[in-house]
Short mmCIF file of C-alpha atoms in Angstrom, two decimals:
data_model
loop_
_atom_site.label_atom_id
_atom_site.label_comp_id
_atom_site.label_asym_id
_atom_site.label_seq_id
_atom_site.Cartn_x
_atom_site.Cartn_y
_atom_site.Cartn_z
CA UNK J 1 3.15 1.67 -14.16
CA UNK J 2 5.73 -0.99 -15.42
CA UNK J 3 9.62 -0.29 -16.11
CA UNK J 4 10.35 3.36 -15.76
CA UNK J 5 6.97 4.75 -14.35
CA UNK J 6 6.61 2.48 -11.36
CA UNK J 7 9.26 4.52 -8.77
CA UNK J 8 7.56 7.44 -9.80
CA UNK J 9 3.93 5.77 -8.93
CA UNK J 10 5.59 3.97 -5.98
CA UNK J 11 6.43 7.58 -4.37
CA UNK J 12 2.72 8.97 -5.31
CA UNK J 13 1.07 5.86 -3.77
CA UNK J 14 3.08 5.37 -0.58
CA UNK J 15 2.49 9.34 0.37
CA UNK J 16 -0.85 8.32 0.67
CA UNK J 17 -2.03 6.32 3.82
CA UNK J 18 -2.53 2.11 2.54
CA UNK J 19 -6.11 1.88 2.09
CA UNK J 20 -6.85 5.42 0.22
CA UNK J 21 -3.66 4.06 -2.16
CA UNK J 22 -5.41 0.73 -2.65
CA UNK J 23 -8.88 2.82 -3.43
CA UNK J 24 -6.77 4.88 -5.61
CA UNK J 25 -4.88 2.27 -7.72
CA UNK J 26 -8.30 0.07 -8.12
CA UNK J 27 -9.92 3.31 -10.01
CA UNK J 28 -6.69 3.36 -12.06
CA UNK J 29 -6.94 -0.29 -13.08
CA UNK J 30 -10.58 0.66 -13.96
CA UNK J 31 -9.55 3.26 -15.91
CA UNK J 32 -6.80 0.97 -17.97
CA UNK J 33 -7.94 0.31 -21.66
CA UNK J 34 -9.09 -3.29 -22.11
CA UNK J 35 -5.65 -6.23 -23.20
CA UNK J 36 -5.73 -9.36 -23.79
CA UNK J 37 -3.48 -11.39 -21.19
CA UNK J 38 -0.06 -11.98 -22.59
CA UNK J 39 1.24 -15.49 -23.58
CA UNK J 40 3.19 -17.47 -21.45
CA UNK J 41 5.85 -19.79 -22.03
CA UNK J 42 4.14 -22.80 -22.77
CA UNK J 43 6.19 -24.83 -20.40
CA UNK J 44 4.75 -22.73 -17.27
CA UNK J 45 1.32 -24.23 -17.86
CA UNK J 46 -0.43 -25.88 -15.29
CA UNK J 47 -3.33 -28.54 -15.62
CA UNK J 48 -5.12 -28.54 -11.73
CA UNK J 49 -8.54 -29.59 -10.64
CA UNK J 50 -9.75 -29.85 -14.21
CA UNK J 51 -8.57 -26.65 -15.00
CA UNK J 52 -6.06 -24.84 -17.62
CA UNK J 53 -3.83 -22.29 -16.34
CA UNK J 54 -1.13 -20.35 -18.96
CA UNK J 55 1.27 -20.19 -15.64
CA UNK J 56 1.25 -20.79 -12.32
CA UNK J 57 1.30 -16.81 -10.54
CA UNK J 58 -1.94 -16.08 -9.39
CA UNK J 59 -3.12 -13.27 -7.55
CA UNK J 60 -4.07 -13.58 -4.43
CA UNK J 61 -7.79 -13.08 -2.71
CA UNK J 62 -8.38 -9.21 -1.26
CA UNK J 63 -6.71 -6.65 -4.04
CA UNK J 64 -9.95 -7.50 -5.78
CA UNK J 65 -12.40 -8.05 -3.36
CA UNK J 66 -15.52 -6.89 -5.50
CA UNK J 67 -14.46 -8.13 -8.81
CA UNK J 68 -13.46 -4.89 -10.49
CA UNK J 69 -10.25 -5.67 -11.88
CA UNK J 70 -9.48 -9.29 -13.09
CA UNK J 71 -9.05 -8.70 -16.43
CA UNK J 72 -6.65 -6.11 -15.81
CA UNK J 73 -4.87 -8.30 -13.40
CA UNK J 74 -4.46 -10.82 -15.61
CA UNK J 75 -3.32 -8.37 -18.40
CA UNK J 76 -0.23 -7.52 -16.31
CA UNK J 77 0.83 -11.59 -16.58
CA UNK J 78 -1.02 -13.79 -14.04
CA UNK J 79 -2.43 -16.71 -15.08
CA UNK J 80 -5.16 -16.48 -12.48
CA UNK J 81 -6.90 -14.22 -10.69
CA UNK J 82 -9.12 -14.74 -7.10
CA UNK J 83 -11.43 -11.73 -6.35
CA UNK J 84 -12.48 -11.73 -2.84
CA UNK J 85 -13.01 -12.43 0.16
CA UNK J 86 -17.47 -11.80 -0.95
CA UNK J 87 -19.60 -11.63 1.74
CA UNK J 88 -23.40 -12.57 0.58
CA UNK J 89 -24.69 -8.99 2.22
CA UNK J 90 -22.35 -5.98 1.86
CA UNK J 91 -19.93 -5.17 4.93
CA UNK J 92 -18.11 -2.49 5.82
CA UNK J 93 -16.04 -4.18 7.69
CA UNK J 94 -13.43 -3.09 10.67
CA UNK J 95 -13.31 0.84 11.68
CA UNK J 96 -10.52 2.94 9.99
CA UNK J 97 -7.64 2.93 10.33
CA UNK J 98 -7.47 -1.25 9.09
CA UNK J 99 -4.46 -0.98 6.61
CA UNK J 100 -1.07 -0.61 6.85
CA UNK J 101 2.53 -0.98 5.72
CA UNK J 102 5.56 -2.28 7.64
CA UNK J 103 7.67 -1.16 4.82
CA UNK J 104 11.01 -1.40 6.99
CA UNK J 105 10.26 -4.94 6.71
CA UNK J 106 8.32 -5.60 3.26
CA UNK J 107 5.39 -6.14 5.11
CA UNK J 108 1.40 -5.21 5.62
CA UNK J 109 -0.81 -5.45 8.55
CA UNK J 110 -4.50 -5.61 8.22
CA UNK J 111 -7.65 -6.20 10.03
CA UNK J 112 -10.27 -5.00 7.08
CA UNK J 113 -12.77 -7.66 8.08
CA UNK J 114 -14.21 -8.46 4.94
CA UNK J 115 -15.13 -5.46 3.67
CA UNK J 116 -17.15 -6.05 0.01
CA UNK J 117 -19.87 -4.71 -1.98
CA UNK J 118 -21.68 -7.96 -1.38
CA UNK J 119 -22.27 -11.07 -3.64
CA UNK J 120 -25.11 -9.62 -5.98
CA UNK J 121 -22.14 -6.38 -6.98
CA UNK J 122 -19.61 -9.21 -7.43
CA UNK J 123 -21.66 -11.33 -9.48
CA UNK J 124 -23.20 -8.75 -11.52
CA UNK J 125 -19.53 -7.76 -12.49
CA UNK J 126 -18.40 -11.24 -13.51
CA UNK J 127 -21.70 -11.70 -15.67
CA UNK J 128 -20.52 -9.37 -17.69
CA UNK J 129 -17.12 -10.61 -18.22
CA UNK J 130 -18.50 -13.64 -18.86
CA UNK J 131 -16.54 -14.91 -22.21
CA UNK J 132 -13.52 -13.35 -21.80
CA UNK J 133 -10.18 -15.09 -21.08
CA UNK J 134 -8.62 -15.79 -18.15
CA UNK J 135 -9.47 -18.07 -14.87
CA UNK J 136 -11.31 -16.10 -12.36
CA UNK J 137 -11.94 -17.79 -9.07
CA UNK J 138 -14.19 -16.54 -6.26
CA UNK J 139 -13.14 -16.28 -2.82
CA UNK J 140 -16.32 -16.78 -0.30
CA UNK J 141 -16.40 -15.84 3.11
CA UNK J 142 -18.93 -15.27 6.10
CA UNK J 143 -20.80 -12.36 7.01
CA UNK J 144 -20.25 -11.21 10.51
CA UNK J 145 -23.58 -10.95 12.01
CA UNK J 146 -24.30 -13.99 10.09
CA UNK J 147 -26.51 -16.84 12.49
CA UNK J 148 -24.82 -19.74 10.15
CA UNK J 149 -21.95 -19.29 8.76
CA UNK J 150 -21.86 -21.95 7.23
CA UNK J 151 -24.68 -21.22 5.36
CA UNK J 152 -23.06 -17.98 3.73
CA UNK J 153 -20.80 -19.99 2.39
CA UNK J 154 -23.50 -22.89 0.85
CA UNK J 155 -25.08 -19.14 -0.70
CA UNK J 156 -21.79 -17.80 -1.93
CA UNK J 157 -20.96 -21.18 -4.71
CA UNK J 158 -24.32 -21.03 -5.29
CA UNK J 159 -24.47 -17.32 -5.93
CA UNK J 160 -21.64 -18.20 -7.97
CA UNK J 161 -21.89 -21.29 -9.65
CA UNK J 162 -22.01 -20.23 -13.23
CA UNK J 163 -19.30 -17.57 -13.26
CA UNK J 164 -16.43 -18.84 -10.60
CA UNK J 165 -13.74 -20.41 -12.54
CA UNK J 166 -13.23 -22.51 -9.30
CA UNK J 167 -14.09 -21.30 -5.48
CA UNK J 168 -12.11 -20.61 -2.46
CA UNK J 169 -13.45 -21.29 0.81
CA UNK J 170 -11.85 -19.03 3.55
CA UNK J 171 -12.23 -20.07 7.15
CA UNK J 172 -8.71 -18.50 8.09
CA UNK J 173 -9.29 -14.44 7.95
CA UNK J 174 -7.96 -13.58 11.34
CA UNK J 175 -10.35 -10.37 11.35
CA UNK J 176 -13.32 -11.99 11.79
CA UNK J 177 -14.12 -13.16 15.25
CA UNK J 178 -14.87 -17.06 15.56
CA UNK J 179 -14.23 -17.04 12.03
CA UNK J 180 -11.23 -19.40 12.59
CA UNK J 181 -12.86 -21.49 14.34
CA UNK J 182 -14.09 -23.02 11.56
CA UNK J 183 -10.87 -25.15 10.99
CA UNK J 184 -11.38 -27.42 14.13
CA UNK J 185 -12.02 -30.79 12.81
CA UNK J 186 -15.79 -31.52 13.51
CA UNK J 187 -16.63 -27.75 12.29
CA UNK J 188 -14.55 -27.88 9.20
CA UNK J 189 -15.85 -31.53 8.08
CA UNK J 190 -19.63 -30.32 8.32
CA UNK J 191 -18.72 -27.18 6.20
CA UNK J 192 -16.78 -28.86 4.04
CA UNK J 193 -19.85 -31.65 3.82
CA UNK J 194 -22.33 -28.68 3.20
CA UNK J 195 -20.52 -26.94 0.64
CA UNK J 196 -19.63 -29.57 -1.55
CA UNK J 197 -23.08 -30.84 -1.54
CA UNK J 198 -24.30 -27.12 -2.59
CA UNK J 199 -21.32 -27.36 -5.50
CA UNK J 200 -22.66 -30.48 -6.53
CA UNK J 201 -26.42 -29.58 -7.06
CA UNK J 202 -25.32 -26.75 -8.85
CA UNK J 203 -23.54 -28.87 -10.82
CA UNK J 204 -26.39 -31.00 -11.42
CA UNK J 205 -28.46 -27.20 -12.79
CA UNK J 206 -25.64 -25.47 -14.44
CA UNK J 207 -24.29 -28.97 -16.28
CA UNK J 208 -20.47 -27.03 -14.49
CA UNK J 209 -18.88 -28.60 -11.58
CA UNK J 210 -16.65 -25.86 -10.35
CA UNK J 211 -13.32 -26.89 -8.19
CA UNK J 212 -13.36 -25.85 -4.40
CA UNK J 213 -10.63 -25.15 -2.31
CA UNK J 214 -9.92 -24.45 1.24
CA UNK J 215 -7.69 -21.84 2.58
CA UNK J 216 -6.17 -22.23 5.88
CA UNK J 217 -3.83 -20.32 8.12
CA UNK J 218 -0.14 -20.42 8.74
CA UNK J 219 -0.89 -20.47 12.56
CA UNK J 220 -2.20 -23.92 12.74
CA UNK J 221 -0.19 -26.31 14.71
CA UNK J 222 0.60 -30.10 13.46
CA UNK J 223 -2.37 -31.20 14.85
CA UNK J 224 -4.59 -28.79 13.08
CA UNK J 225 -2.68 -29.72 9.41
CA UNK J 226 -3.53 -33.23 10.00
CA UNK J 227 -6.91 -32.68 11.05
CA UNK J 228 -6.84 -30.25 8.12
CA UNK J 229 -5.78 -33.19 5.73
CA UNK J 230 -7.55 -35.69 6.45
CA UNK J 231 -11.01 -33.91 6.32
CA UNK J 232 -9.93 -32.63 2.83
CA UNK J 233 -8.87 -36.00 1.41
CA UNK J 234 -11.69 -37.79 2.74
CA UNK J 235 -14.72 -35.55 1.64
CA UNK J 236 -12.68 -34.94 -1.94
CA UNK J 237 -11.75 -31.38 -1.58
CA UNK J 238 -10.29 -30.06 -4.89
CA UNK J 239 -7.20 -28.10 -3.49
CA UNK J 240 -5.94 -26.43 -0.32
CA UNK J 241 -4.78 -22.31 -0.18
CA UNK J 242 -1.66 -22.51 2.23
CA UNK J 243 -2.15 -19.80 3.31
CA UNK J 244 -3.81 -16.49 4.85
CA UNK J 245 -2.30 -14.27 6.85
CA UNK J 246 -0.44 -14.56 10.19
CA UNK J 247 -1.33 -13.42 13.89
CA UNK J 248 2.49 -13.86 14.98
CA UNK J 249 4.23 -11.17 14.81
CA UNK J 250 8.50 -12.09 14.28
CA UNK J 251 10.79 -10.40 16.72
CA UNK J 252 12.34 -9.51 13.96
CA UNK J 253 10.36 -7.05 12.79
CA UNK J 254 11.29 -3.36 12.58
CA UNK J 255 8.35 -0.89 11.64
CA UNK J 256 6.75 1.12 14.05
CA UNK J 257 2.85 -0.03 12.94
CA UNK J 258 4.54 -3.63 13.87
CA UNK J 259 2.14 -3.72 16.60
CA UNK J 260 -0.91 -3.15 15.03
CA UNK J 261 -3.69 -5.72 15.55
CA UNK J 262 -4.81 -8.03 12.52
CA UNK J 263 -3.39 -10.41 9.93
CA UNK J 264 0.29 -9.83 8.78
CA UNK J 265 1.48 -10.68 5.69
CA UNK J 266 4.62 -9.95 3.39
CA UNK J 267 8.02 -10.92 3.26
CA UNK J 268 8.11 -11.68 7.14
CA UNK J 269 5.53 -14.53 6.61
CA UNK J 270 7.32 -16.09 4.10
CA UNK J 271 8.80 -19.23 6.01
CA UNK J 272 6.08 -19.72 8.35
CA UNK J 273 3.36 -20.37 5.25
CA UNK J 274 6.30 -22.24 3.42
CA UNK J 275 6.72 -24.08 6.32
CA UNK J 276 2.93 -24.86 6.70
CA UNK J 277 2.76 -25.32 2.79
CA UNK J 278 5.12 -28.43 3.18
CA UNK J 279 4.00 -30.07 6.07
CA UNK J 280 0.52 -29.67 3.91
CA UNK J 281 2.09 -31.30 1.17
CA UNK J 282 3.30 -34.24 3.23
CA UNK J 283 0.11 -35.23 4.95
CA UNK J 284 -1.84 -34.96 1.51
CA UNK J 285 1.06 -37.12 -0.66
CA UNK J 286 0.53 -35.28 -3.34
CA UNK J 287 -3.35 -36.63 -4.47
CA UNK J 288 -4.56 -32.98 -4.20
CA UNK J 289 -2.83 -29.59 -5.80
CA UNK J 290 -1.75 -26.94 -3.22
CA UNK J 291 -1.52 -23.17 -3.94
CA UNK J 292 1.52 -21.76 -2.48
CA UNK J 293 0.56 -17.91 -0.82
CA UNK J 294 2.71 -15.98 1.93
CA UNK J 295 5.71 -13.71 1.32
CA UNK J 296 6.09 -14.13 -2.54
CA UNK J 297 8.12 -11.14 -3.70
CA UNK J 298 10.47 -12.64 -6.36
CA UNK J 299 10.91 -15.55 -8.99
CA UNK J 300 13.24 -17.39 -6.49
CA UNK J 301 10.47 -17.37 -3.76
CA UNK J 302 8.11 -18.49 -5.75
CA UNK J 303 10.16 -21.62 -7.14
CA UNK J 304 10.42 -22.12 -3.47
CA UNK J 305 6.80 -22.47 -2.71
CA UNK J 306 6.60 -25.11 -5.62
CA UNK J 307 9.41 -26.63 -4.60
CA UNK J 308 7.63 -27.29 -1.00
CA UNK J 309 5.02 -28.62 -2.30
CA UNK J 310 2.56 -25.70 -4.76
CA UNK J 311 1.33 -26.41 -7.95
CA UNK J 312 0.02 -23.14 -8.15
CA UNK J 313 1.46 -19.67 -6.21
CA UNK J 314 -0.62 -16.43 -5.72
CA UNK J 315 1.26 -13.55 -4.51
CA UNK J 316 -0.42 -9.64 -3.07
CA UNK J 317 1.51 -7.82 -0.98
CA UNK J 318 4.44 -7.49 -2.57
CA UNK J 319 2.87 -5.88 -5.27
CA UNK J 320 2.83 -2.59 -3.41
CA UNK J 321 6.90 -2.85 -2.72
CA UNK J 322 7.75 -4.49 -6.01
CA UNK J 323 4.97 -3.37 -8.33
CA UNK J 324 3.77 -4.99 -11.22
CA UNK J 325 6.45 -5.84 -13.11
CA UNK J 326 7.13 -8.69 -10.48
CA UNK J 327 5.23 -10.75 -12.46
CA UNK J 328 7.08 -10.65 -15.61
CA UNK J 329 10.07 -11.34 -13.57
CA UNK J 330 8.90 -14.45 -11.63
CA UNK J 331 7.82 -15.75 -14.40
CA UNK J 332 11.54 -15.11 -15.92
CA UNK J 333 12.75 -16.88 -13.12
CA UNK J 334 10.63 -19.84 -13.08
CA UNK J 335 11.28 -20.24 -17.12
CA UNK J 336 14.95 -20.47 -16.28
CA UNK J 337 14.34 -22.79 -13.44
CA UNK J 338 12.29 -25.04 -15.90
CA UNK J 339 15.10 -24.99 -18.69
CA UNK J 340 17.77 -26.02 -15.80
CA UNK J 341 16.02 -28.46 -14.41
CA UNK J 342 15.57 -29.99 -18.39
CA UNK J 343 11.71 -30.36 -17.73
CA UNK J 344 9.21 -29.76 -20.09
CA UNK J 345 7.25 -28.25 -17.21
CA UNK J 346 7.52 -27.35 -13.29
CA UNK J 347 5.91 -30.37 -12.50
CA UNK J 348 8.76 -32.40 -11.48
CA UNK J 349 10.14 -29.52 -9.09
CA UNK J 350 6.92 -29.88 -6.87
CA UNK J 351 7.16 -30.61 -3.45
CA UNK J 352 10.94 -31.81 -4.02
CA UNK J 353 12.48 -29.82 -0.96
CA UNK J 354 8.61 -30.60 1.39
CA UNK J 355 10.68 -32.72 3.81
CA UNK J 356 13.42 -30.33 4.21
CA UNK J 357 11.32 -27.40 4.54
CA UNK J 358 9.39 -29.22 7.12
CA UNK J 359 12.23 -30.15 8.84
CA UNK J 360 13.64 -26.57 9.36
CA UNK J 361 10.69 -25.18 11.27
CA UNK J 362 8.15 -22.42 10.99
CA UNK J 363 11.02 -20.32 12.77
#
């Protein structure tokens, strides 16, 4: 579907209603004949939480919720790939309809609800990539019906342990009820607590001490970022996801599903999360690596998210509006920016423009 076939796809896949589209372009990817991921400019690698990523575009958690993809993913460019949200029981999450586009504005609402196959379908898939190339994280989340949810998330890095590249912890789904809750301080540091200690015993079995991150939403106020910061630098968190999807809906928006109730995400969240990214960056200083997610849909917003403060970006949405030669051409972009800057690598752009972002405002 890159260069002249995407409009053609675009027009086949958007006459379908969002979810049936997504179902329909996972079997294609399934169907794709097996590539090896394509080199990246050297100067585009990253080196995060122990890790070794070719560049920094990742793809962002829920595309890939059940792990049937990554390779395929990371054929088109990325230099990561997070499959997820995985539940440790399958879900089917929210009724139908739970999926749509706001494509006035660049834009998609959802309230799926972690819908997955469950962590034994997930794993069972990345056992037998195991050996390929490419960095596959997992993103965990909590069953609904679940008694501790805490304790779904202790299962899913231990479920995972041996196959996660690293491990995304996501207390910020909107679609979830309670789920959220999670972030208030006392909450968060016992999960936090909790999981790390699983990650760390399965590091003591596997001889692998996998990375874990935390990803937040765009909604929290300053408060919640510093109580967000300080329980990540003091337990030792790896990283921080800035961020999930919003509940605010900008009066700027123009689409008539606008209204619809769930998470929004898309161009329209781009400032808010950028926003959140760099007041992120300036209560952690820099001693952990962000990833920069929210509104990505070119080279020059991506450059932007590192700029406030990412070492690594994942984009999603604008996939479906852009499709997937939009990774080729961030990557373009952030080559050039690299070259003009005179760097040997996009680590001296990071978090350069954090205080003026902040400054401006979530708007």
């Amino acid at each position: 579907m890159i260069g002249p076939l995407w409009p053609l796809a675009r027009v086949a896949l958007h006459a379908l209603d969002a979810e049936t589209a997504h179902t329909a372009t996972l079997a294609a990817l399934e169907r794709m004949p097996a590539r090896r991921p394509p080199p990246s400019d050297p100067r585009l690698a990253v080196q995060a939480f122990g890790l070794s990523f070719p560049n920094p575009i990742g793809l962002a958690a829920g595309l890939d919720k059940d792990a049937k993809v990554p390779d395929a993913m990371l054929a088109l460019g990325f230099g990561f790939v997070e499959i997820g949200s995985v539940t440790p029981k399958p879900q089917v999450g929210n009724p139908k309809p739970r999926l749509f586009r706001l494509s006035e504005d660049r834009a998609i609402v959802n309230r799926m609800g972690f819908n997955n196959d469950g962590s034994a379908a997930a794993l069972g898939r990345l056992t037998r990539r195991a050996g390929r190339p490419g960095v596959v994280g997992v993103n965990v989340g909590a069953n609904k019906d679940s008694a501790d949810r805490t304790a779904d998330y202790v299962a899913g890095v231990e479920t995972f342990a041996e196959v996660a590249s690293f491990f995304v912890v996501n207390v910020s789904s909107p679609n979830t009820p309670g789920l959220r809750d999670l972030q208030a301080k006392v909450a968060l540091d016992d999960l936090v607590a909790r999981v790390l200690d699983a990650r760390d015993r399965a590091a003591a079995r596997t001889g692998r001490r996998r990375p874990v991150l935390l990803k937040i939403a765009p909604d929290l106020d300053l408060y919640g970022l510093d109580d967000v910061a300080q329980v990540a630098l003091d337990r030792g968190l790896d990283g921080l996801v800035v961020s999930n999807t919003t509940l605010a809906r900008p009066a700027t928006l123009r689409s008539a599903a606008a209204g619809e109730t769930g998470g929004l995400s898309g161009a329209p969240l781009f400032r808010r999360a950028t926003w959140a990214l760099a007041e992120t960056y300036l209560r952690t200083g820099g001693r952990i690596p962000l990833v920069g997610v929210g509104g990505v849909a070119s080279g020059a917003d991506a450059l932007a998210k590192i700029r406030a403060g990412a070492t690594l970006v994942e984009l999603y949405s604008a996939l479906i509006y852009e499709g997937p030669g939009l990774v080729r051409r961030t990557l373009s972009t952030l080559t050039e920016a690299v070259g003009a800057a005179g760097a040997g690598s996009l680590a001296p752009l990071v978090g350069v423009d954090a205080r003026a972002v902040a400054a401006a405002g979530p708007g």
